[in-house]
GROMACS .gro file of C-alpha atoms in nm:
model
  444
    1UNK     CA    1   8.617   7.755   9.329
    2UNK     CA    2   8.416   7.865   9.615
    3UNK     CA    3   8.120   7.670   9.805
    4UNK     CA    4   7.952   7.725  10.149
    5UNK     CA    5   7.872   7.445  10.351
    6UNK     CA    6   7.619   7.339  10.637
    7UNK     CA    7   7.684   7.324  11.045
    8UNK     CA    8   7.893   7.015  11.074
    9UNK     CA    9   7.832   6.783  11.346
   10UNK     CA   10   8.125   6.816  11.607
   11UNK     CA   11   8.216   6.486  11.538
   12UNK     CA   12   8.226   6.552  11.128
   13UNK     CA   13   8.317   6.871  11.170
   14UNK     CA   14   8.632   6.653  11.287
   15UNK     CA   15   8.691   6.514  10.911
   16UNK     CA   16   8.726   6.829  10.755
   17UNK     CA   17   9.040   6.780  10.481
   18UNK     CA   18   9.120   6.481  10.599
   19UNK     CA   19   9.350   6.413  10.364
   20UNK     CA   20   9.525   6.824  10.387
   21UNK     CA   21   9.265   6.979  10.150
   22UNK     CA   22   9.049   6.648  10.123
   23UNK     CA   23   8.787   6.416  10.234
   24UNK     CA   24   8.486   6.410  10.481
   25UNK     CA   25   8.170   6.315  10.484
   26UNK     CA   26   7.985   6.559  10.304
   27UNK     CA   27   8.112   6.519  10.017
   28UNK     CA   28   8.252   6.101  10.069
   29UNK     CA   29   8.190   5.787  10.262
   30UNK     CA   30   8.176   5.782  10.622
   31UNK     CA   31   8.416   5.507  10.567
   32UNK     CA   32   8.739   5.646  10.373
   33UNK     CA   33   9.092   5.585  10.393
   34UNK     CA   34   9.392   5.821  10.490
   35UNK     CA   35   9.756   5.790  10.644
   36UNK     CA   36   9.713   5.378  10.644
   37UNK     CA   37   9.441   5.306  10.816
   38UNK     CA   38   9.024   5.334  10.802
   39UNK     CA   39   8.755   5.489  11.024
   40UNK     CA   40   8.431   5.389  11.037
   41UNK     CA   41   8.135   5.496  11.279
   42UNK     CA   42   8.219   5.524  11.679
   43UNK     CA   43   8.526   5.477  11.627
   44UNK     CA   44   8.536   5.804  11.418
   45UNK     CA   45   8.400   6.010  11.684
   46UNK     CA   46   8.716   5.878  11.927
   47UNK     CA   47   8.906   6.028  11.614
   48UNK     CA   48   8.726   6.321  11.678
   49UNK     CA   49   8.680   6.339  12.077
   50UNK     CA   50   9.083   6.283  12.059
   51UNK     CA   51   9.153   6.483  11.782
   52UNK     CA   52   8.965   6.823  11.968
   53UNK     CA   53   9.166   6.688  12.273
   54UNK     CA   54   9.489   6.866  12.168
   55UNK     CA   55   9.391   7.180  12.122
   56UNK     CA   56   9.513   7.418  12.403
   57UNK     CA   57   9.568   7.738  12.455
   58UNK     CA   58   9.592   7.990  12.714
   59UNK     CA   59   9.290   8.110  12.686
   60UNK     CA   60   9.108   7.896  12.728
   61UNK     CA   61   9.048   7.531  12.531
   62UNK     CA   62   8.787   7.267  12.478
   63UNK     CA   63   8.775   7.258  12.837
   64UNK     CA   64   8.725   7.634  12.926
   65UNK     CA   65   8.417   7.620  13.156
   66UNK     CA   66   8.298   7.891  12.881
   67UNK     CA   67   8.260   7.643  12.605
   68UNK     CA   68   8.008   7.435  12.798
   69UNK     CA   69   7.822   7.695  12.998
   70UNK     CA   70   7.520   7.608  13.199
   71UNK     CA   71   7.251   7.753  13.176
   72UNK     CA   72   7.205   8.049  13.484
   73UNK     CA   73   7.628   7.996  13.420
   74UNK     CA   74   7.793   8.356  13.333
   75UNK     CA   75   7.926   8.380  13.012
   76UNK     CA   76   8.311   8.333  12.971
   77UNK     CA   77   8.487   8.673  12.929
   78UNK     CA   78   8.637   8.751  12.571
   79UNK     CA   79   8.999   8.743  12.519
   80UNK     CA   80   9.191   9.060  12.498
   81UNK     CA   81   9.182   9.206  12.221
   82UNK     CA   82   9.616   9.195  12.114
   83UNK     CA   83   9.774   9.449  12.062
   84UNK     CA   84   9.949   9.355  11.759
   85UNK     CA   85  10.130   9.340  11.524
   86UNK     CA   86  10.067   8.881  11.560
   87UNK     CA   87  10.297   8.642  11.436
   88UNK     CA   88  10.216   8.286  11.415
   89UNK     CA   89  10.533   8.033  11.449
   90UNK     CA   90  10.467   7.651  11.317
   91UNK     CA   91  10.668   7.382  11.432
   92UNK     CA   92  10.644   7.118  11.254
   93UNK     CA   93  10.950   6.908  11.427
   94UNK     CA   94  10.653   6.915  11.714
   95UNK     CA   95  10.354   6.984  11.529
   96UNK     CA   96  10.339   7.285  11.716
   97UNK     CA   97  10.150   7.644  11.680
   98UNK     CA   98  10.176   7.934  11.936
   99UNK     CA   99  10.066   8.315  11.826
  100UNK     CA  100  10.265   8.592  11.933
  101UNK     CA  101  10.091   8.946  12.072
  102UNK     CA  102  10.456   9.112  11.969
  103UNK     CA  103  10.717   8.930  12.170
  104UNK     CA  104  10.445   8.795  12.426
  105UNK     CA  105  10.279   8.439  12.303
  106UNK     CA  106   9.867   8.432  12.409
  107UNK     CA  107   9.756   8.127  12.197
  108UNK     CA  108   9.853   7.703  12.145
  109UNK     CA  109   9.774   7.509  11.973
  110UNK     CA  110   9.900   7.063  11.855
  111UNK     CA  111   9.847   7.112  11.494
  112UNK     CA  112   9.891   6.840  11.216
  113UNK     CA  113  10.136   6.898  10.878
  114UNK     CA  114  10.239   6.730  10.593
  115UNK     CA  115  10.281   6.350  10.490
  116UNK     CA  116  10.662   6.321  10.398
  117UNK     CA  117  10.512   6.268  10.061
  118UNK     CA  118  10.308   6.629  10.055
  119UNK     CA  119  10.523   6.768  10.346
  120UNK     CA  120  10.427   7.181  10.433
  121UNK     CA  121  10.662   7.424  10.269
  122UNK     CA  122  10.885   7.575  10.531
  123UNK     CA  123  10.996   7.995  10.548
  124UNK     CA  124  10.828   8.288  10.604
  125UNK     CA  125  10.450   8.397  10.513
  126UNK     CA  126  10.167   8.624  10.529
  127UNK     CA  127   9.750   8.530  10.558
  128UNK     CA  128   9.638   8.641  10.279
  129UNK     CA  129   9.270   8.547  10.235
  130UNK     CA  130   9.050   8.405  10.490
  131UNK     CA  131   8.710   8.243  10.426
  132UNK     CA  132   8.477   8.086  10.757
  133UNK     CA  133   8.325   7.865  10.464
  134UNK     CA  134   8.605   7.699  10.175
  135UNK     CA  135   8.573   7.441   9.955
  136UNK     CA  136   8.851   7.372   9.777
  137UNK     CA  137   8.930   7.346   9.444
  138UNK     CA  138   9.213   7.103   9.439
  139UNK     CA  139   9.059   6.805   9.614
  140UNK     CA  140   8.689   6.780   9.521
  141UNK     CA  141   8.581   7.064   9.661
  142UNK     CA  142   8.618   6.950  10.065
  143UNK     CA  143   8.523   7.191  10.305
  144UNK     CA  144   8.787   7.362  10.508
  145UNK     CA  145   8.624   7.549  10.781
  146UNK     CA  146   8.813   7.906  10.919
  147UNK     CA  147   9.073   7.850  10.598
  148UNK     CA  148   9.339   8.126  10.655
  149UNK     CA  149   9.564   8.104  10.289
  150UNK     CA  150   9.941   8.164  10.348
  151UNK     CA  151   9.995   8.080   9.963
  152UNK     CA  152   9.808   8.075   9.630
  153UNK     CA  153   9.923   7.719   9.521
  154UNK     CA  154   9.689   7.549   9.792
  155UNK     CA  155   9.836   7.605  10.131
  156UNK     CA  156   9.699   7.732  10.473
  157UNK     CA  157   9.561   7.656  10.801
  158UNK     CA  158   9.212   7.534  10.843
  159UNK     CA  159   9.000   7.335  11.035
  160UNK     CA  160   9.054   6.902  11.030
  161UNK     CA  161   9.182   6.605  11.246
  162UNK     CA  162   9.540   6.628  11.496
  163UNK     CA  163   9.614   6.341  11.578
  164UNK     CA  164   9.959   6.404  11.695
  165UNK     CA  165  10.139   6.379  11.404
  166UNK     CA  166  10.156   6.482  11.042
  167UNK     CA  167   9.881   6.363  10.851
  168UNK     CA  168   9.803   6.659  10.635
  169UNK     CA  169   9.843   6.697  10.216
  170UNK     CA  170  10.097   7.024  10.272
  171UNK     CA  171   9.828   7.213  10.469
  172UNK     CA  172   9.841   7.280  10.854
  173UNK     CA  173   9.536   7.157  11.022
  174UNK     CA  174   9.434   7.336  11.349
  175UNK     CA  175   9.225   7.110  11.599
  176UNK     CA  176   8.803   7.279  11.586
  177UNK     CA  177   8.814   7.514  11.847
  178UNK     CA  178   9.133   7.666  11.840
  179UNK     CA  179   9.064   7.731  11.469
  180UNK     CA  180   8.779   7.922  11.577
  181UNK     CA  181   8.928   8.193  11.780
  182UNK     CA  182   9.304   8.199  11.585
  183UNK     CA  183   8.991   8.311  11.268
  184UNK     CA  184   8.852   8.578  11.497
  185UNK     CA  185   9.211   8.693  11.675
  186UNK     CA  186   9.410   8.698  11.347
  187UNK     CA  187   9.350   8.987  11.017
  188UNK     CA  188   9.455   8.916  10.632
  189UNK     CA  189   9.853   9.000  10.639
  190UNK     CA  190   9.944   8.880  10.960
  191UNK     CA  191  10.281   8.717  10.965
  192UNK     CA  192  10.314   8.308  10.930
  193UNK     CA  193  10.629   8.119  11.011
  194UNK     CA  194  10.689   7.751  10.934
  195UNK     CA  195  10.973   7.632  11.079
  196UNK     CA  196  11.090   7.291  11.180
  197UNK     CA  197  11.267   7.420  11.489
  198UNK     CA  198  11.101   7.635  11.709
  199UNK     CA  199  11.145   8.002  11.671
  200UNK     CA  200  11.012   8.320  11.823
  201UNK     CA  201  11.031   8.731  11.860
  202UNK     CA  202  11.343   8.862  12.025
  203UNK     CA  203  11.399   9.301  12.040
  204UNK     CA  204  11.615   9.349  11.835
  205UNK     CA  205  11.825   9.743  11.749
  206UNK     CA  206  12.067   9.837  11.475
  207UNK     CA  207  12.202  10.133  11.355
  208UNK     CA  208  12.048  10.081  10.977
  209UNK     CA  209  11.686   9.987  11.031
  210UNK     CA  210  11.469  10.220  10.937
  211UNK     CA  211  11.349  10.524  11.099
  212UNK     CA  212  11.059  10.710  11.107
  213UNK     CA  213  11.125  11.073  10.886
  214UNK     CA  214  11.113  11.376  11.088
  215UNK     CA  215  10.768  11.577  11.143
  216UNK     CA  216  10.731  11.875  10.922
  217UNK     CA  217  10.641  12.222  11.026
  218UNK     CA  218  10.267  12.295  10.884
  219UNK     CA  219  10.268  12.574  10.622
  220UNK     CA  220  10.102  12.916  10.694
  221UNK     CA  221   9.770  12.852  10.477
  222UNK     CA  222   9.829  13.218  10.396
  223UNK     CA  223  10.161  13.090  10.195
  224UNK     CA  224   9.932  12.854   9.988
  225UNK     CA  225   9.691  13.113   9.865
  226UNK     CA  226   9.936  13.354   9.828
  227UNK     CA  227  10.063  13.164   9.550
  228UNK     CA  228   9.791  13.092   9.389
  229UNK     CA  229   9.792  13.509   9.258
  230UNK     CA  230   9.891  13.633   8.951
  231UNK     CA  231  10.316  13.725   8.980
  232UNK     CA  232  10.344  14.075   8.958
  233UNK     CA  233  10.669  14.280   8.799
  234UNK     CA  234  10.960  14.330   9.057
  235UNK     CA  235  11.018  14.678   9.207
  236UNK     CA  236  10.733  14.778   8.996
  237UNK     CA  237  10.499  14.895   9.344
  238UNK     CA  238  10.792  15.039   9.477
  239UNK     CA  239  10.907  15.227   9.188
  240UNK     CA  240  10.564  15.386   9.130
  241UNK     CA  241  10.579  15.492   9.570
  242UNK     CA  242  10.947  15.698   9.493
  243UNK     CA  243  10.902  15.830   9.187
  244UNK     CA  244  10.499  16.000   9.357
  245UNK     CA  245  10.769  16.087   9.645
  246UNK     CA  246  11.049  16.277   9.440
  247UNK     CA  247  10.761  16.429   9.259
  248UNK     CA  248  10.525  16.526   9.537
  249UNK     CA  249  10.350  16.873   9.459
  250UNK     CA  250  10.468  17.149   9.659
  251UNK     CA  251  10.146  17.365   9.634
  252UNK     CA  252   9.780  17.374   9.545
  253UNK     CA  253   9.908  17.523   9.179
  254UNK     CA  254  10.114  17.207   9.141
  255UNK     CA  255   9.858  16.973   9.246
  256UNK     CA  256   9.588  17.098   8.957
  257UNK     CA  257   9.858  17.091   8.691
  258UNK     CA  258   9.943  16.732   8.794
  259UNK     CA  259   9.601  16.662   8.805
  260UNK     CA  260   9.453  16.847   8.435
  261UNK     CA  261   9.798  16.835   8.223
  262UNK     CA  262   9.771  17.103   7.969
  263UNK     CA  263   9.725  16.979   7.628
  264UNK     CA  264  10.009  16.938   7.339
  265UNK     CA  265   9.972  16.946   6.968
  266UNK     CA  266  10.050  16.704   6.769
  267UNK     CA  267  10.120  16.723   6.410
  268UNK     CA  268  10.124  16.306   6.335
  269UNK     CA  269   9.755  16.230   6.139
  270UNK     CA  270   9.513  16.022   6.405
  271UNK     CA  271   9.536  15.617   6.390
  272UNK     CA  272   9.245  15.489   6.141
  273UNK     CA  273   9.094  15.155   6.290
  274UNK     CA  274   9.259  14.977   5.968
  275UNK     CA  275   9.563  15.089   6.047
  276UNK     CA  276   9.483  14.921   6.403
  277UNK     CA  277   9.428  14.623   6.280
  278UNK     CA  278   9.651  14.579   6.051
  279UNK     CA  279   9.959  14.720   6.274
  280UNK     CA  280   9.807  14.406   6.532
  281UNK     CA  281   9.959  14.117   6.400
  282UNK     CA  282  10.224  14.252   6.458
  283UNK     CA  283  10.239  14.323   6.769
  284UNK     CA  284  10.020  13.974   6.888
  285UNK     CA  285  10.367  13.820   6.674
  286UNK     CA  286  10.660  13.904   6.960
  287UNK     CA  287  10.374  13.749   7.225
  288UNK     CA  288  10.356  13.446   7.055
  289UNK     CA  289  10.080  13.204   7.219
  290UNK     CA  290  10.183  12.998   7.507
  291UNK     CA  291   9.990  12.705   7.561
  292UNK     CA  292   9.925  12.642   7.914
  293UNK     CA  293  10.174  12.317   8.084
  294UNK     CA  294   9.940  11.980   8.034
  295UNK     CA  295   9.803  11.935   8.382
  296UNK     CA  296  10.024  11.582   8.538
  297UNK     CA  297   9.805  11.283   8.645
  298UNK     CA  298   9.736  11.244   9.022
  299UNK     CA  299   9.980  10.980   9.142
  300UNK     CA  300   9.727  10.681   9.237
  301UNK     CA  301   9.712  10.676   9.604
  302UNK     CA  302   9.891  10.362   9.826
  303UNK     CA  303   9.635  10.050   9.982
  304UNK     CA  304   9.628  10.104  10.328
  305UNK     CA  305   9.811   9.907  10.554
  306UNK     CA  306  10.231   9.852  10.639
  307UNK     CA  307  10.443   9.871  10.459
  308UNK     CA  308  10.694   9.498  10.392
  309UNK     CA  309  11.029   9.629  10.306
  310UNK     CA  310  11.269   9.301  10.095
  311UNK     CA  311  11.651   9.206  10.058
  312UNK     CA  312  11.760   8.993   9.830
  313UNK     CA  313  12.121   8.911   9.855
  314UNK     CA  314  12.070   8.721   9.442
  315UNK     CA  315  11.910   9.046   9.319
  316UNK     CA  316  12.146   9.325   9.476
  317UNK     CA  317  11.794   9.449   9.531
  318UNK     CA  318  11.583   9.607   9.747
  319UNK     CA  319  11.144   9.529   9.696
  320UNK     CA  320  10.876   9.718   9.881
  321UNK     CA  321  10.555   9.651   9.908
  322UNK     CA  322  10.210   9.774  10.037
  323UNK     CA  323   9.886   9.642  10.107
  324UNK     CA  324  10.034   9.339   9.878
  325UNK     CA  325  10.110   9.565   9.622
  326UNK     CA  326  10.469   9.632   9.483
  327UNK     CA  327  10.552  10.002   9.545
  328UNK     CA  328  10.921  10.018   9.399
  329UNK     CA  329  11.249   9.866   9.419
  330UNK     CA  330  11.628   9.985   9.396
  331UNK     CA  331  11.959   9.838   9.392
  332UNK     CA  332  12.187   9.821   9.697
  333UNK     CA  333  12.521   9.738   9.805
  334UNK     CA  334  12.664   9.425   9.954
  335UNK     CA  335  12.961   9.381  10.107
  336UNK     CA  336  13.159   9.046  10.012
  337UNK     CA  337  12.796   8.955   9.839
  338UNK     CA  338  12.934   8.558   9.740
  339UNK     CA  339  12.888   8.487  10.144
  340UNK     CA  340  12.526   8.415  10.286
  341UNK     CA  341  12.336   8.635  10.452
  342UNK     CA  342  12.119   8.402  10.605
  343UNK     CA  343  11.684   8.495  10.679
  344UNK     CA  344  11.552   8.754  10.943
  345UNK     CA  345  11.298   8.889  10.975
  346UNK     CA  346  11.304   9.206  11.181
  347UNK     CA  347  10.931   9.363  11.258
  348UNK     CA  348  10.845   9.696  11.374
  349UNK     CA  349  10.637   9.734  11.695
  350UNK     CA  350  10.626  10.110  11.779
  351UNK     CA  351  10.742  10.445  11.762
  352UNK     CA  352  11.013  10.524  12.077
  353UNK     CA  353  11.206  10.840  12.136
  354UNK     CA  354  10.900  11.104  12.153
  355UNK     CA  355  10.805  10.906  11.790
  356UNK     CA  356  11.215  10.967  11.595
  357UNK     CA  357  11.294  10.545  11.600
  358UNK     CA  358  11.111  10.252  11.648
  359UNK     CA  359  11.077   9.958  11.843
  360UNK     CA  360  11.195   9.614  11.663
  361UNK     CA  361  11.226   9.205  11.704
  362UNK     CA  362  11.384   9.021  11.482
  363UNK     CA  363  11.361   8.626  11.400
  364UNK     CA  364  11.593   8.430  11.206
  365UNK     CA  365  11.532   8.191  11.044
  366UNK     CA  366  11.681   7.831  11.172
  367UNK     CA  367  11.919   7.716  10.858
  368UNK     CA  368  12.016   7.350  10.848
  369UNK     CA  369  12.206   7.043  10.713
  370UNK     CA  370  12.100   6.724  10.602
  371UNK     CA  371  12.273   6.439  10.807
  372UNK     CA  372  12.285   6.062  10.637
  373UNK     CA  373  12.369   5.790  10.885
  374UNK     CA  374  12.408   5.405  10.724
  375UNK     CA  375  12.319   5.097  10.919
  376UNK     CA  376  12.238   4.800  10.875
  377UNK     CA  377  11.900   4.862  10.735
  378UNK     CA  378  12.003   5.128  10.484
  379UNK     CA  379  12.094   5.469  10.443
  380UNK     CA  380  11.895   5.687  10.704
  381UNK     CA  381  11.876   6.121  10.660
  382UNK     CA  382  11.789   6.330  10.938
  383UNK     CA  383  11.757   6.693  10.924
  384UNK     CA  384  11.980   6.890  11.182
  385UNK     CA  385  11.950   7.180  11.265
  386UNK     CA  386  12.257   7.465  11.248
  387UNK     CA  387  12.274   7.797  11.467
  388UNK     CA  388  12.134   8.036  11.162
  389UNK     CA  389  12.358   8.313  11.084
  390UNK     CA  390  12.363   8.660  11.270
  391UNK     CA  391  12.145   8.931  11.177
  392UNK     CA  392  12.343   9.229  11.296
  393UNK     CA  393  12.684   9.104  11.032
  394UNK     CA  394  12.376   9.097  10.752
  395UNK     CA  395  12.288   9.478  10.820
  396UNK     CA  396  12.612   9.574  10.832
  397UNK     CA  397  12.698   9.486  10.499
  398UNK     CA  398  12.407   9.616  10.345
  399UNK     CA  399  12.383   9.955  10.226
  400UNK     CA  400  12.078  10.127  10.056
  401UNK     CA  401  12.107  10.409   9.928
  402UNK     CA  402  12.017  10.769  10.117
  403UNK     CA  403  11.759  10.839   9.880
  404UNK     CA  404  11.608  10.503   9.942
  405UNK     CA  405  11.596  10.568  10.324
  406UNK     CA  406  11.446  10.862  10.295
  407UNK     CA  407  11.120  10.693  10.085
  408UNK     CA  408  11.071  10.423  10.319
  409UNK     CA  409  11.061  10.640  10.583
  410UNK     CA  410  10.801  10.828  10.465
  411UNK     CA  411  10.613  10.562  10.506
  412UNK     CA  412  10.727  10.380  10.772
  413UNK     CA  413  10.459  10.305  11.025
  414UNK     CA  414  10.389  10.063  11.303
  415UNK     CA  415  10.383   9.672  11.155
  416UNK     CA  416  10.597   9.785  10.881
  417UNK     CA  417  10.836   9.434  10.827
  418UNK     CA  418  11.229   9.407  10.678
  419UNK     CA  419  11.354   9.017  10.542
  420UNK     CA  420  11.674   8.994  10.434
  421UNK     CA  421  11.722   8.658  10.224
  422UNK     CA  422  11.944   8.542  10.015
  423UNK     CA  423  11.705   8.437   9.738
  424UNK     CA  424  11.574   8.628   9.527
  425UNK     CA  425  11.175   8.673   9.438
  426UNK     CA  426  11.041   8.332   9.481
  427UNK     CA  427  10.771   8.143   9.288
  428UNK     CA  428  10.464   8.208   9.550
  429UNK     CA  429  10.570   8.625   9.605
  430UNK     CA  430  10.302   8.755   9.371
  431UNK     CA  431   9.976   8.906   9.276
  432UNK     CA  432   9.792   8.965   9.615
  433UNK     CA  433  10.063   8.833   9.853
  434UNK     CA  434  10.304   9.023  10.046
  435UNK     CA  435  10.644   8.846  10.035
  436UNK     CA  436  10.700   8.504  10.075
  437UNK     CA  437  11.019   8.355  10.152
  438UNK     CA  438  11.061   7.988  10.098
  439UNK     CA  439  11.363   7.830  10.317
  440UNK     CA  440  11.223   7.479  10.158
  441UNK     CA  441  10.986   7.451   9.870
  442UNK     CA  442  10.790   7.148   9.733
  443UNK     CA  443  10.676   7.141   9.373
  444UNK     CA  444  10.257   7.059   9.415
   0.00000   0.00000   0.00000
């Protein structure tokens, strides 16, 4: 359920979604519990100022002179327009988010993710909905300003208190200044990577990555017009010309006789109208009526935007989506299908080599293993990062049919992406989403 809420004071704005999707002075008393402590009046205002101080940006933050413009001072210059595509990388271990324009970091801020009982899922996501004013439909209509949804099950980036440690119920809280700036910068469809340890996109090339289809020369419009004309029996015109050439008159008398042939005497009585009518069914029977072929229904145009491709080792298929809608899927061949491929994201950035190839960026999602340590106080478990699998080796093991490659090449544009994963289509991928690949999933 959506609701529009009024503007809050700077101190109040910091308390939106204090439960990672709950809480806020507009709906709760000034004193309410979160994370083991209670905030009242003056303490709440101090916490708000402290949370705002966590936000940093390479284009300015709360300390940005433009944010404290004095009367008579010149307004701060707006942030430069990114080239795109953008990628947001959220590190849970560092409680930090970095925004990349292609492979260059342009914005960053501290964040607050989910607490142990309600952790933030990790994986590959996209912004699937944006709302400047949003009210939670899970936590009693709690306000969530600058909401950017990444799952329909309730995970989003939005403004909230950022105390320097995990404090939400799964959402990714952003300081107010950064949340506002990020909301203005992104569009629906931007990639969001959530990992425990930070990653970044890097330049990548491989012969098996998709390439644009070669440009097709424009057809002569006269050919298109000729194709609409009725067909003429082959050789009729030529035969008539040849006949004239062979029987050309040699003198004026021949020309006159050709023009006015001599009358002929016939012993056959003239055909009556009744006889003509009676013979018509016989003639028409030789040429049965042919119905015009049924006109095929026009294909539904594809939605705008770049394509997304997903290759699943589990299902042995390749899936293609465009504009959050499925386009087609097809089987692929995977060498050694019992061995893991890893999770890799490839993003087409721009065309190169006169449009015959694409420049690609790659991010391999880190793998983790659970390390158990026994101490006097009990068993302590931690997650240890291990190097991700090689993306080149993953591509080497996948064979895509030529027909499928051709279809993808025809739709390939900058901003297109390819995801390789050992998993199938997960529970979060569905209507109104891009491919969502969870590397760690928690039931909400």
